[in-house]
Coordinates of C-alpha atoms in Angstrom, one line a residue:
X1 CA -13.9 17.8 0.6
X2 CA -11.4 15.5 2.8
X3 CA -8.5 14.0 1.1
X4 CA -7.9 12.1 4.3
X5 CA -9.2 8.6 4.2
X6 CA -12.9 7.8 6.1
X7 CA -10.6 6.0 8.6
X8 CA -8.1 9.0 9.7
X9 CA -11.0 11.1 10.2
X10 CA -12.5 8.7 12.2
X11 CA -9.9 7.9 14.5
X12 CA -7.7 10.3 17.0
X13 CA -4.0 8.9 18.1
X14 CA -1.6 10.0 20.4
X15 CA 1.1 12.1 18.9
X16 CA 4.7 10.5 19.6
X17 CA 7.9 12.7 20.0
X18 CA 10.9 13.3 17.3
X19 CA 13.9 10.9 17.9
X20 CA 16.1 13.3 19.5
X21 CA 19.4 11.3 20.6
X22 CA 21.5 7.6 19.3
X23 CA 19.3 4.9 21.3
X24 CA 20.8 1.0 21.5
X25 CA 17.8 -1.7 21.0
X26 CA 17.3 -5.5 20.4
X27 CA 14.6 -4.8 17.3
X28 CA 14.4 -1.5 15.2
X29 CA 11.1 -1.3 12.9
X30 CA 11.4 1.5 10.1
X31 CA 7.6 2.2 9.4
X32 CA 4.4 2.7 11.6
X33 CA 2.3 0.8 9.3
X34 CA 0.3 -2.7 9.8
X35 CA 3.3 -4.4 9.3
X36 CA 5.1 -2.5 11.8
X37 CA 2.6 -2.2 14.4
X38 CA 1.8 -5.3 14.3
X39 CA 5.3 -6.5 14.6
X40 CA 5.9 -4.2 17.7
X41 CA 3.0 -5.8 19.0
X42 CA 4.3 -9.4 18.6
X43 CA 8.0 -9.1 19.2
X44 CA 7.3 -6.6 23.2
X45 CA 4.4 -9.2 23.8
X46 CA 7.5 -11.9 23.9
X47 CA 9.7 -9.2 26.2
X48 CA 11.8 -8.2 23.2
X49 CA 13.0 -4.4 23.3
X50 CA 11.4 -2.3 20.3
X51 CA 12.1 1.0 18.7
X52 CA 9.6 1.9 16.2
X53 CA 10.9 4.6 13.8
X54 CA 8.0 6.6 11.4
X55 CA 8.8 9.4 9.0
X56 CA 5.3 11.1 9.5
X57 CA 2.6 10.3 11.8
X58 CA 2.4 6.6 12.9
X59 CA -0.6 5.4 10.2
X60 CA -0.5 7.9 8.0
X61 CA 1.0 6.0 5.2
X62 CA -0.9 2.9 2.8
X63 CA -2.7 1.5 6.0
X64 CA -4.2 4.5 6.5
X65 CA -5.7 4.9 3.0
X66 CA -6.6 0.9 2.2
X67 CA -10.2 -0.2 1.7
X68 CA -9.5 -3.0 4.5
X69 CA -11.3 -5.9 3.2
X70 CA -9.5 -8.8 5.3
X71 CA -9.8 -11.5 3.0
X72 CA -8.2 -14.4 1.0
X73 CA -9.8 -13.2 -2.0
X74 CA -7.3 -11.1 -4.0
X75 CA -8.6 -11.2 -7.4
X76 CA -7.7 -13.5 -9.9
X77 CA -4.8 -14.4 -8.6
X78 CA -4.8 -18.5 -7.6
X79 CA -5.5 -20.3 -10.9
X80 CA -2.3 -18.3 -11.8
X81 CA -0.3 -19.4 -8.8
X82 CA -0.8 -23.1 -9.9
X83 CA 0.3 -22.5 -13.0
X84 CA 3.1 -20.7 -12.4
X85 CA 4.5 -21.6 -8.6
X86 CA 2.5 -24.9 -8.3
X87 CA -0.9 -26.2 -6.8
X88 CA 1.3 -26.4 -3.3
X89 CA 2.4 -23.2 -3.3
X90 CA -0.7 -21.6 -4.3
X91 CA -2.7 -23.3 -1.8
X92 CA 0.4 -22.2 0.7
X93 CA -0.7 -18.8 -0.2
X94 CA -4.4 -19.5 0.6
X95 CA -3.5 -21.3 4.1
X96 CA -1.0 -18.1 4.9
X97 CA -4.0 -15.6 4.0
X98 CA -6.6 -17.3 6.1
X99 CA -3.8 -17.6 9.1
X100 CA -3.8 -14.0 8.6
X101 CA -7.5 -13.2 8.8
X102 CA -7.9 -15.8 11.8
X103 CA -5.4 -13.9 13.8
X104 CA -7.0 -10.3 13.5
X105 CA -10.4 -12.2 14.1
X106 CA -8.9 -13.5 17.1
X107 CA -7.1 -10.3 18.2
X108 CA -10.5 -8.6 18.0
X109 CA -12.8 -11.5 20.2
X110 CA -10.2 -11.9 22.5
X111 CA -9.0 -7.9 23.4
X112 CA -12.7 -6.9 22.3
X113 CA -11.6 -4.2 20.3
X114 CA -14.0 -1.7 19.0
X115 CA -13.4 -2.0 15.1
X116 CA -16.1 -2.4 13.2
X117 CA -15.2 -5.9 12.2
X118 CA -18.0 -7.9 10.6
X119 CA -17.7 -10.7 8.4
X120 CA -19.3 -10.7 5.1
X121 CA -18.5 -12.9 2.1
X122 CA -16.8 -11.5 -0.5
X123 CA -17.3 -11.6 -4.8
X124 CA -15.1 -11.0 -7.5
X125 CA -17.5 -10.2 -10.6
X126 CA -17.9 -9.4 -14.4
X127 CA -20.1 -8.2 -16.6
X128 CA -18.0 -9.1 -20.0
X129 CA -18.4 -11.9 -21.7
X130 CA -14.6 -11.9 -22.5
X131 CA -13.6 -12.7 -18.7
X132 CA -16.4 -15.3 -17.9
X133 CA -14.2 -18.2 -18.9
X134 CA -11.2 -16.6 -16.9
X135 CA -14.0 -16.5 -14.2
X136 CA -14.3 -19.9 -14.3
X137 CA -11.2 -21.2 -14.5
X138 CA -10.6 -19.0 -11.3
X139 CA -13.6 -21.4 -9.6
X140 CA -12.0 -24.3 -11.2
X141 CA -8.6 -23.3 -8.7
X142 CA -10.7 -22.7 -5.7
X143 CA -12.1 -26.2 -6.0
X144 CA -8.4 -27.8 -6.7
X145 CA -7.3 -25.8 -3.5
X146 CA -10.4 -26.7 -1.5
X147 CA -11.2 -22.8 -1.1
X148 CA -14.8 -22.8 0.1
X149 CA -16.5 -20.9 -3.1
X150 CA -19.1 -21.1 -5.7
X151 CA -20.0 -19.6 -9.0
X152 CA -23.8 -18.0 -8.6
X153 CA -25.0 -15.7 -11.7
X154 CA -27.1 -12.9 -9.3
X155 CA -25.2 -11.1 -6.1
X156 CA -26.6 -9.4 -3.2
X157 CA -25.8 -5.9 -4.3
X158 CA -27.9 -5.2 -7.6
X159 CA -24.9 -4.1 -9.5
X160 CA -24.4 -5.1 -13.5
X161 CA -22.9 -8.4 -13.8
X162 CA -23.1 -11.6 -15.9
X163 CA -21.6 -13.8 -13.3
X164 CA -19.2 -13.7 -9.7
X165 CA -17.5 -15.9 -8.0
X166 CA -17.8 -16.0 -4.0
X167 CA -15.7 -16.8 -1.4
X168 CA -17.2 -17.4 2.2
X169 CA -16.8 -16.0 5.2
X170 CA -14.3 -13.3 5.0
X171 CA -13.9 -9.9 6.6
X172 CA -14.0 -6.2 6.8
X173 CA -13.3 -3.8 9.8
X174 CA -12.0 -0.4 10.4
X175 CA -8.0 -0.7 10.4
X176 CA -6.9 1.9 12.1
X177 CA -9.0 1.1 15.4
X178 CA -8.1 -2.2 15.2
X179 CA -4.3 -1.1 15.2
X180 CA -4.9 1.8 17.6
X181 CA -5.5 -1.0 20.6
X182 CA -2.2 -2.8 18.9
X183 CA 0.0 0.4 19.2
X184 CA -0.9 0.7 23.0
X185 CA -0.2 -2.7 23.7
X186 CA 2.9 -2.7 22.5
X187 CA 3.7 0.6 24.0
X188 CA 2.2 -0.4 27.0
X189 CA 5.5 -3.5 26.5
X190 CA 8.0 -1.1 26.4
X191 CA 8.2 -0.4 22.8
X192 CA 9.3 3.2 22.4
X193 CA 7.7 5.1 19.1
X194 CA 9.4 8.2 17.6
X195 CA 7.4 10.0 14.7
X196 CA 8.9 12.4 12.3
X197 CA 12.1 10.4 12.4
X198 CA 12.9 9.6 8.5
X199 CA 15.8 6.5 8.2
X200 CA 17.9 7.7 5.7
X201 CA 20.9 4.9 5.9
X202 CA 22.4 1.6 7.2
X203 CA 25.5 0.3 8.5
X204 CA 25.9 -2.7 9.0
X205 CA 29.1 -4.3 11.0
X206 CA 27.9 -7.0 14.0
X207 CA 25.0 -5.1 14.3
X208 CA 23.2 -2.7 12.2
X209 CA 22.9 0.8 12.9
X210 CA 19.8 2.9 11.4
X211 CA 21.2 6.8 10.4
X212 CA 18.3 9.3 10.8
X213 CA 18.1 12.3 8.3
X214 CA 19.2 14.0 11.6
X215 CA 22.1 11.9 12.1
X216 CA 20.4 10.2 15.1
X217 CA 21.4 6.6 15.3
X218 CA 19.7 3.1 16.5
X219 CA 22.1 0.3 16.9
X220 CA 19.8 -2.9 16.9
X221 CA 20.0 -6.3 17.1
X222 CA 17.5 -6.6 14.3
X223 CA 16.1 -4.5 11.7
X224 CA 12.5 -4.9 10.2
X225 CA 12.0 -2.3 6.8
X226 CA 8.4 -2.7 7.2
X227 CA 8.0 0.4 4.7
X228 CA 5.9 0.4 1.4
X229 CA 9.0 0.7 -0.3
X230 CA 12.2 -0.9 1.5
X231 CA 14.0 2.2 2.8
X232 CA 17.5 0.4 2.1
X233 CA 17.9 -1.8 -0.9
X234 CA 21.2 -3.1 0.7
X235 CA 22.1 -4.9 -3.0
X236 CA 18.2 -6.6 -3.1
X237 CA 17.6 -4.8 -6.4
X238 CA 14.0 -4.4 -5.1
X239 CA 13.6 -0.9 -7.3
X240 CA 13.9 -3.5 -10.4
X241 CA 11.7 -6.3 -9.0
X242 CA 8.7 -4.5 -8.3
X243 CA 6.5 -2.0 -9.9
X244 CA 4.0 0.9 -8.7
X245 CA 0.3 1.1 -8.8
X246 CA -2.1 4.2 -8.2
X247 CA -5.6 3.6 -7.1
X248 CA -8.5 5.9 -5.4
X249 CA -11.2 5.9 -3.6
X250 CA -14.6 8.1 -3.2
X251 CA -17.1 7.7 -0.4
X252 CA -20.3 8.6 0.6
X253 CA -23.6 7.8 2.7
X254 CA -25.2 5.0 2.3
X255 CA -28.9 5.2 2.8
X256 CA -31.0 2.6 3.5
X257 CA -30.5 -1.3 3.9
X258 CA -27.2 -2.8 2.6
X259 CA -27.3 -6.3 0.7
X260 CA -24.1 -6.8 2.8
X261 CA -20.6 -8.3 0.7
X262 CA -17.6 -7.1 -0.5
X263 CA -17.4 -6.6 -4.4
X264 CA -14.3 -6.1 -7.0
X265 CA -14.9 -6.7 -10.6
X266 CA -12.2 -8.5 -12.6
X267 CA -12.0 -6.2 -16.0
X268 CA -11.1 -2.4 -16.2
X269 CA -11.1 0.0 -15.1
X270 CA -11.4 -1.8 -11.7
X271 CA -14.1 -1.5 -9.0
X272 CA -14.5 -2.6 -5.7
X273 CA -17.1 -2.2 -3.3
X274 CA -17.7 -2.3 0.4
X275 CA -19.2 -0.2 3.2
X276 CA -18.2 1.4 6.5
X277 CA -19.2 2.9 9.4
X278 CA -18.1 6.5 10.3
X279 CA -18.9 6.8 14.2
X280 CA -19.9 3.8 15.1
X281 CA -23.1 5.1 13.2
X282 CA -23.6 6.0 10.0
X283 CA -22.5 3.5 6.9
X284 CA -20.7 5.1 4.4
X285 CA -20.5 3.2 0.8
X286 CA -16.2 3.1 -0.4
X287 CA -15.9 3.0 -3.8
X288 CA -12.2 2.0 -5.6
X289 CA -10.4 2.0 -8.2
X290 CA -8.9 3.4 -11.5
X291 CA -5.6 1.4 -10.6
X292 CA -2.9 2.8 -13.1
X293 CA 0.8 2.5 -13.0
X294 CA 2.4 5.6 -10.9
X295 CA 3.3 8.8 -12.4
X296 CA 2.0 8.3 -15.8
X297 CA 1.3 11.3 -17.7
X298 CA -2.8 11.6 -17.2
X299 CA -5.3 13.4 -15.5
X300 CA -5.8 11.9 -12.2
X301 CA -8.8 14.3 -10.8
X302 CA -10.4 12.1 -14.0
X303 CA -9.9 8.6 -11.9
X304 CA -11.8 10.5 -9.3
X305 CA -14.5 12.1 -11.2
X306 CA -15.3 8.4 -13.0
X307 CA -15.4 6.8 -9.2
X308 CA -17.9 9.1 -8.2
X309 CA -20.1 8.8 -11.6
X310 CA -20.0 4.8 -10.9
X311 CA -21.3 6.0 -7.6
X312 CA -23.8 8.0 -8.4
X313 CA -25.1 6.0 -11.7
X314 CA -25.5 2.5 -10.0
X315 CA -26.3 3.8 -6.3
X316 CA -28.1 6.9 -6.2
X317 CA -24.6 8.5 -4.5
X318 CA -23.9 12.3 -5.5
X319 CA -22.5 13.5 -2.2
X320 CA -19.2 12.7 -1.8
X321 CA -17.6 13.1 1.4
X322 CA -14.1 11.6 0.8
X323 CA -12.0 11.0 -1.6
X324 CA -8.3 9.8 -1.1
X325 CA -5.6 7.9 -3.3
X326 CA -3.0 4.9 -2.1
X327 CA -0.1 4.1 -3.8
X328 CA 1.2 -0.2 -3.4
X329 CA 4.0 -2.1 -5.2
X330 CA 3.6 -5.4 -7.2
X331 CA 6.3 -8.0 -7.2
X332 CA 7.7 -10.2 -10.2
X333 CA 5.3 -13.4 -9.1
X334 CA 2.7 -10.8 -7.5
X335 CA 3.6 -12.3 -4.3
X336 CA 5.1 -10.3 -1.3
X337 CA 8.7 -10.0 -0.6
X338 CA 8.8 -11.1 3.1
X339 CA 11.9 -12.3 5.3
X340 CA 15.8 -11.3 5.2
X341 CA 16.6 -8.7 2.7
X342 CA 19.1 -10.9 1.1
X343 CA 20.7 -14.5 1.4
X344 CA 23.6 -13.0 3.5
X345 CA 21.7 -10.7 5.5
X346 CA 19.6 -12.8 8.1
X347 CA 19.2 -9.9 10.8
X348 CA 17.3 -7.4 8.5
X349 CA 14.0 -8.2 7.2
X350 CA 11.7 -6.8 4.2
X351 CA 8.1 -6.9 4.0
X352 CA 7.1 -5.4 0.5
X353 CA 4.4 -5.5 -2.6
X354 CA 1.1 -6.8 -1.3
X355 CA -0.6 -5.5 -4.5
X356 CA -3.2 -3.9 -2.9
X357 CA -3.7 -6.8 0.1
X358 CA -2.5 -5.6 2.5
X359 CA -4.5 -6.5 5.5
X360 CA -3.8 -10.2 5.1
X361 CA -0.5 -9.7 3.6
X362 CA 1.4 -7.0 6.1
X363 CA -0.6 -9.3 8.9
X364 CA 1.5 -12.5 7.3
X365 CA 4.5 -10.4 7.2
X366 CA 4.6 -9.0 11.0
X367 CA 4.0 -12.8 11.9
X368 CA 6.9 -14.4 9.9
X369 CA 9.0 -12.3 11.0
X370 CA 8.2 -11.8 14.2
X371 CA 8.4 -16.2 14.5
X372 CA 12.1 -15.7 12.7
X373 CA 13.0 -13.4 15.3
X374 CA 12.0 -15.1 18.3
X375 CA 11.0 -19.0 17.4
X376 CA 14.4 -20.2 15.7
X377 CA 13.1 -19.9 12.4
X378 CA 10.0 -21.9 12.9
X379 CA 7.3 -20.5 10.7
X380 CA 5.4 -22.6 7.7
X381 CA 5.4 -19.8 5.4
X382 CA 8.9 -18.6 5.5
X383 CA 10.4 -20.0 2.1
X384 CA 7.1 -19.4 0.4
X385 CA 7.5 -15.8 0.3
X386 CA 11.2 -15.5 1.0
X387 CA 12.7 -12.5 -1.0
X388 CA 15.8 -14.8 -2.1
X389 CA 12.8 -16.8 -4.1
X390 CA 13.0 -17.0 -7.6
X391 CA 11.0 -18.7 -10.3
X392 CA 12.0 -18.7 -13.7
X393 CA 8.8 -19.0 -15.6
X394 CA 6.8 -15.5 -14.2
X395 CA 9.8 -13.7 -12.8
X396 CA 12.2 -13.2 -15.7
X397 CA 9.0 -12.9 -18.2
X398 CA 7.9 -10.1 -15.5
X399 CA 11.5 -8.7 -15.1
X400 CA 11.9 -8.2 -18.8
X401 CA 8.7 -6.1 -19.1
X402 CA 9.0 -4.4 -16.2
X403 CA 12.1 -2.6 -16.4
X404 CA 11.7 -2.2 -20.4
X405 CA 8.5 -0.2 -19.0
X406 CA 11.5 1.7 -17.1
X407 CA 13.9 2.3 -19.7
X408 CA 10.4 3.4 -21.7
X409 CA 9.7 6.0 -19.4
X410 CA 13.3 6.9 -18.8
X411 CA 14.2 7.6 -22.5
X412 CA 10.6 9.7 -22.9
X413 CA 11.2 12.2 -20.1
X414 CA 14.5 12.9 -21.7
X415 CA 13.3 13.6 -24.6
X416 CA 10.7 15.7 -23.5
X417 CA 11.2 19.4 -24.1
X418 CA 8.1 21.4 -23.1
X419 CA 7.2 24.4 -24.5
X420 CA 8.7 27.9 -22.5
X421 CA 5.1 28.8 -20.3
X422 CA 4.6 32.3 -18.2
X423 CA 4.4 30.7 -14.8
X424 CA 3.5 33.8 -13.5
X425 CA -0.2 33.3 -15.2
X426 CA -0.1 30.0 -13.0
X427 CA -3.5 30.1 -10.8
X428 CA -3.5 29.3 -6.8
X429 CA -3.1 25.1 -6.9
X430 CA -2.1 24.5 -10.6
X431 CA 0.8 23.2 -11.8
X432 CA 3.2 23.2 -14.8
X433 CA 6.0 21.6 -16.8
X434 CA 7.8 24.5 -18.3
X435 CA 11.8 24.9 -19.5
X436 CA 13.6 27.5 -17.4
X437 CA 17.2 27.9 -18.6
X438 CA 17.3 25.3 -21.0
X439 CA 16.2 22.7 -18.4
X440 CA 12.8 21.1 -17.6
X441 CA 11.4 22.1 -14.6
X442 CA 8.2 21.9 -12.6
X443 CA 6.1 24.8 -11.6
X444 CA 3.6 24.9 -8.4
X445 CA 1.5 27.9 -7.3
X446 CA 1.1 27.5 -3.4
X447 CA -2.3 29.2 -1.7
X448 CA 0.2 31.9 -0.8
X449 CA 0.9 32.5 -4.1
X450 CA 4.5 31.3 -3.6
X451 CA 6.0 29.7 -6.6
X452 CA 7.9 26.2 -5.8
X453 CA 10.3 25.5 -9.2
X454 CA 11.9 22.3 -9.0
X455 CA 14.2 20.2 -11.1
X456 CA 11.9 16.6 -12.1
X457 CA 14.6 14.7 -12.2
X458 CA 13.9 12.0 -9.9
X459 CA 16.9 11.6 -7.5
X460 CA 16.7 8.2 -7.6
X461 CA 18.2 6.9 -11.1
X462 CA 17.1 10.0 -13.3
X463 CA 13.6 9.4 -14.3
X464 CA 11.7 12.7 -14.9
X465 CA 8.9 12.8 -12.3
X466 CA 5.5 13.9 -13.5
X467 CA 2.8 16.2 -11.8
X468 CA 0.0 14.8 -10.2
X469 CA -3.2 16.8 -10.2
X470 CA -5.3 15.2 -7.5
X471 CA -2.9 14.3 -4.8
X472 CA -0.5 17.7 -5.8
X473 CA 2.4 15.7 -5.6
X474 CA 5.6 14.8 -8.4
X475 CA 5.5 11.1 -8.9
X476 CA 7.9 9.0 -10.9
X477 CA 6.8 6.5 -13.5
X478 CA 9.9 5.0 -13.8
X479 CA 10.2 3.0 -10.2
X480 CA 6.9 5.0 -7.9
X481 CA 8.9 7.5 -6.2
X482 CA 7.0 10.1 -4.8
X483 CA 7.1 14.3 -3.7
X484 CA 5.6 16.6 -2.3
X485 CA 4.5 19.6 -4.3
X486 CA 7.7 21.5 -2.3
X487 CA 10.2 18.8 -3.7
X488 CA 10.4 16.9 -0.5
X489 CA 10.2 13.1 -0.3
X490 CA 6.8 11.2 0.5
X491 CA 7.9 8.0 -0.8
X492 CA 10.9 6.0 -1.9
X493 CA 12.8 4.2 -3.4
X494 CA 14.4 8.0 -3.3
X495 CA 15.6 9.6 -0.6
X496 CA 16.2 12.8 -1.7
X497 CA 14.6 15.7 -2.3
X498 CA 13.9 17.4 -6.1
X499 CA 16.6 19.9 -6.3
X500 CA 15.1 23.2 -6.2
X501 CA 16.0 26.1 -9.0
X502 CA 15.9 29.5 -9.0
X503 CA 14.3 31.9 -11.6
X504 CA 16.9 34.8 -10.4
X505 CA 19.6 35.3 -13.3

């Protein structure tokens, strides 16, 4: 089975070179990503000179693995915005999310780009009593914001529920298409793309100056982090202001006619519901969730093996033909971190935690900053989601728990002493946290049989990473940091790799 997402499959890009030399540019964008794409896109439309700077394979990060629904719909999210940021603000965020959706709509008429895009209206449902009056005061919000919606007690797909709440007239498509014609465009502008080409640090004197982890150097004008994770915290504490989230997703083929809508229940575990087309022609059903925080200690093939019993109970579905994982932050107020890292830095920008919405959200993002950049400052969402934002009654509630979840994890690992195994006896793919020389260490049997013995401690602030089983990777549950089963960094906040041990005496 494919542990790349139905859209990677699906879609074939050009392969962009390594960054070989030091290169001089007006706008440097650290990640090939919606955000950054998109970005490109914006900023070379309006003649500006663009580097665009990816560590892997431009797409191959949390755009390539989202369910991309396009939608103002993001849970249960705006009855708490008015309480805790204000009716204003909240319906800010609403106006900002359909800004979003009406430019990728208008991207796709007006360049006729062959994406898949259809509109569908989109549900969040339950079937718990216990959430029905959350349910409703969600509806309640919708109707103080004037968010075209309705409560209705029987949905299109014939799934268990006891009531949903629908929002008109959103969207779904098939991202990577969509950014495919984006990525040519701005190439086609001048923007110069260099894959495989990690950013490892700043300086920062008149201008700022990107370091590669091959000492290669981009002296910009501007800098746009549009990783998941902020490459460079540059004092923004973001490591303590946000927190990870692992979901995953199974799909399969869908037979017959399709109700049509995009689903997502509002109790756990978590399920949400859309289809796709694979080919232009056959429509594949996408199933996610099982959201948990990152590198807890459980068994993550589980969260897969649930997915695909949903699938197969309530629709028939045994064949699965996909199955992938994503990895998203969520902020203090559960809204994005977009604009200049910090108060005193107004010439590099963050655009971080979309909790999972990222279509809308990295679409905002690209736009804000791309009017910062090149309109004087002239965009209507700008202090909304500001980074330097901060209000009291969520954030230092949410910044107490948070990072007491941190010191949590952080005191457990040390404490942790795992029993002396015979790694040798390790089978082809399995892992193991064993003690070798009085130290905890994690074991991994390649296909090759070649053992890969690794300190956990994360080499970010000392959390002890944990292995997980479905993606074979070392994940951190202290701030979402991420490896590779080698020791090699996937994704930050860390930058460098597990430190490898050796079994010789």
């Amino acid at each position: 089975m494919s542990s790349k997402s139905i859209w990677q499959v699906d879609t074939a890009f050009k392969e962009f070179p390594k960054l070989q030399e030091t290169k001089q540019t007006e706008v440097c964008i650290v990640g090939a990503g919606l955000t950054g794409i998109t970005a490109a896109y914006l900023l070379s439309k309006k003649g500006m000179k663009v580097i665009l700077l990816e560590a892997d394979q431009v797409l191959s990060g949390v755009t390539g693995h989202t369910t991309a629904k396009v939608t103002a719909q993001h849970g249960m999210i705006y009855a708490e915005l008015i309480e805790t940021i204000g009716k204003e603000k909240a319906k800010q965020y609403y106006q900002a999310m359909q800004e979003a959706m009406h430019f990728i709509k208008n991207e796709i008429t007006e360049n006729r780009i062959d994406c898949n895009y259809e509109e569908q209206d989109a549900f969040l449902y339950t079937n718990d009593d216990a959430y029905l009056s959350q349910l409703e005061k969600e509806a309640e919000a919708y109707k103080a914001l004037d968010i075209p919606g309705e409560l209705i007690t029987e949905m299109p797909l014939q799934i268990p529920s006891k009531q949903a709440l629908k929002m008109k007239g959103q969207a779904q498509f098939h991202p990577l298409k969509y950014l495919q014609f984006m990525l040519e465009e701005a190439v086609k502008n001048g923007t110069e793309v260099y894959e495989q080409t990690v950013a490892m640090t700043l300086e920062y004197n008149r201008r700022s100056t990107v370091i590669t982890k091959d000492e290669h150097r981009v002296t910009c004008d501007y800098l746009i982090a549009a990783t998941q994770f902020p490459y460079i915290d540059h004092q923004g504490l973001y490591f303590a202001k946000m927190y990870a989230e692992q979901s995953y997703i199974v799909s399969g083929k869908w037979t017959g006619d399709y109700p049509g809508g995009m689903y997502i229940n509002v109790e756990n575990p978590t399920r949400s519901i859309r289809t796709a087309k694979l080919n232009n022609k056959d429509t594949y059903l996408l199933v996610g969730g099982e959201n948990h925080r990152s590198g807890v200690s459980l068994d993550e093939k589980l969260c897969y093996e649930n997915l695909k019993e949903f699938a197969k109970e309530q629709f028939d579905i045994d064949d699965i033909s996909y199955q992938w994982s994503a990895q998203d932050f969520t902020t203090l107020d559960k809204m994005p971190y977009i604009g200049p890292i910090t108060k005193g830095d107004p010439s590099i920008f963050v655009a971080t935690g979309y909790r999972k919405w990222g279509m809308t959200n990295g679409t905002i993002a690209a736009k804000i900053i791309a009017d910062t950049i090149t309109e004087n400052n002239e965009n209507p969402y700008k202090e909304l989601f500001s980074p330097a934002r901060f209000s009291s009654k969520p954030m230092l509630k949410n910044l107490f728990s948070f990072n007491m979840e941190v010191a949590t994890e952080l005191i457990k690992g040390k404490l942790d002493f795992p029993a002396s195994r015979d790694i040798d006896e390790l089978e082809v793919g399995e892992a193991a946290i064993t003690t070798v020389k009085g130290g905890r260490v994690g074991v991994y049997k390649d296909k090759e049989d070649k053992l890969h013995v690794l300190d956990t401690t994360c080499t970010h602030l000392g959390c002890e990473v944990n292995w997980n089983s479905a993606d074979r990777t070392w994940d951190c549950p202290c701030h979402g940091s991420r490896y590779h089963y080698d020791g090699e960094v996937m994704a930050g906040p860390a930058k460098e790799p597990l430190r490898k041990v050796s079994l010789d005496d």
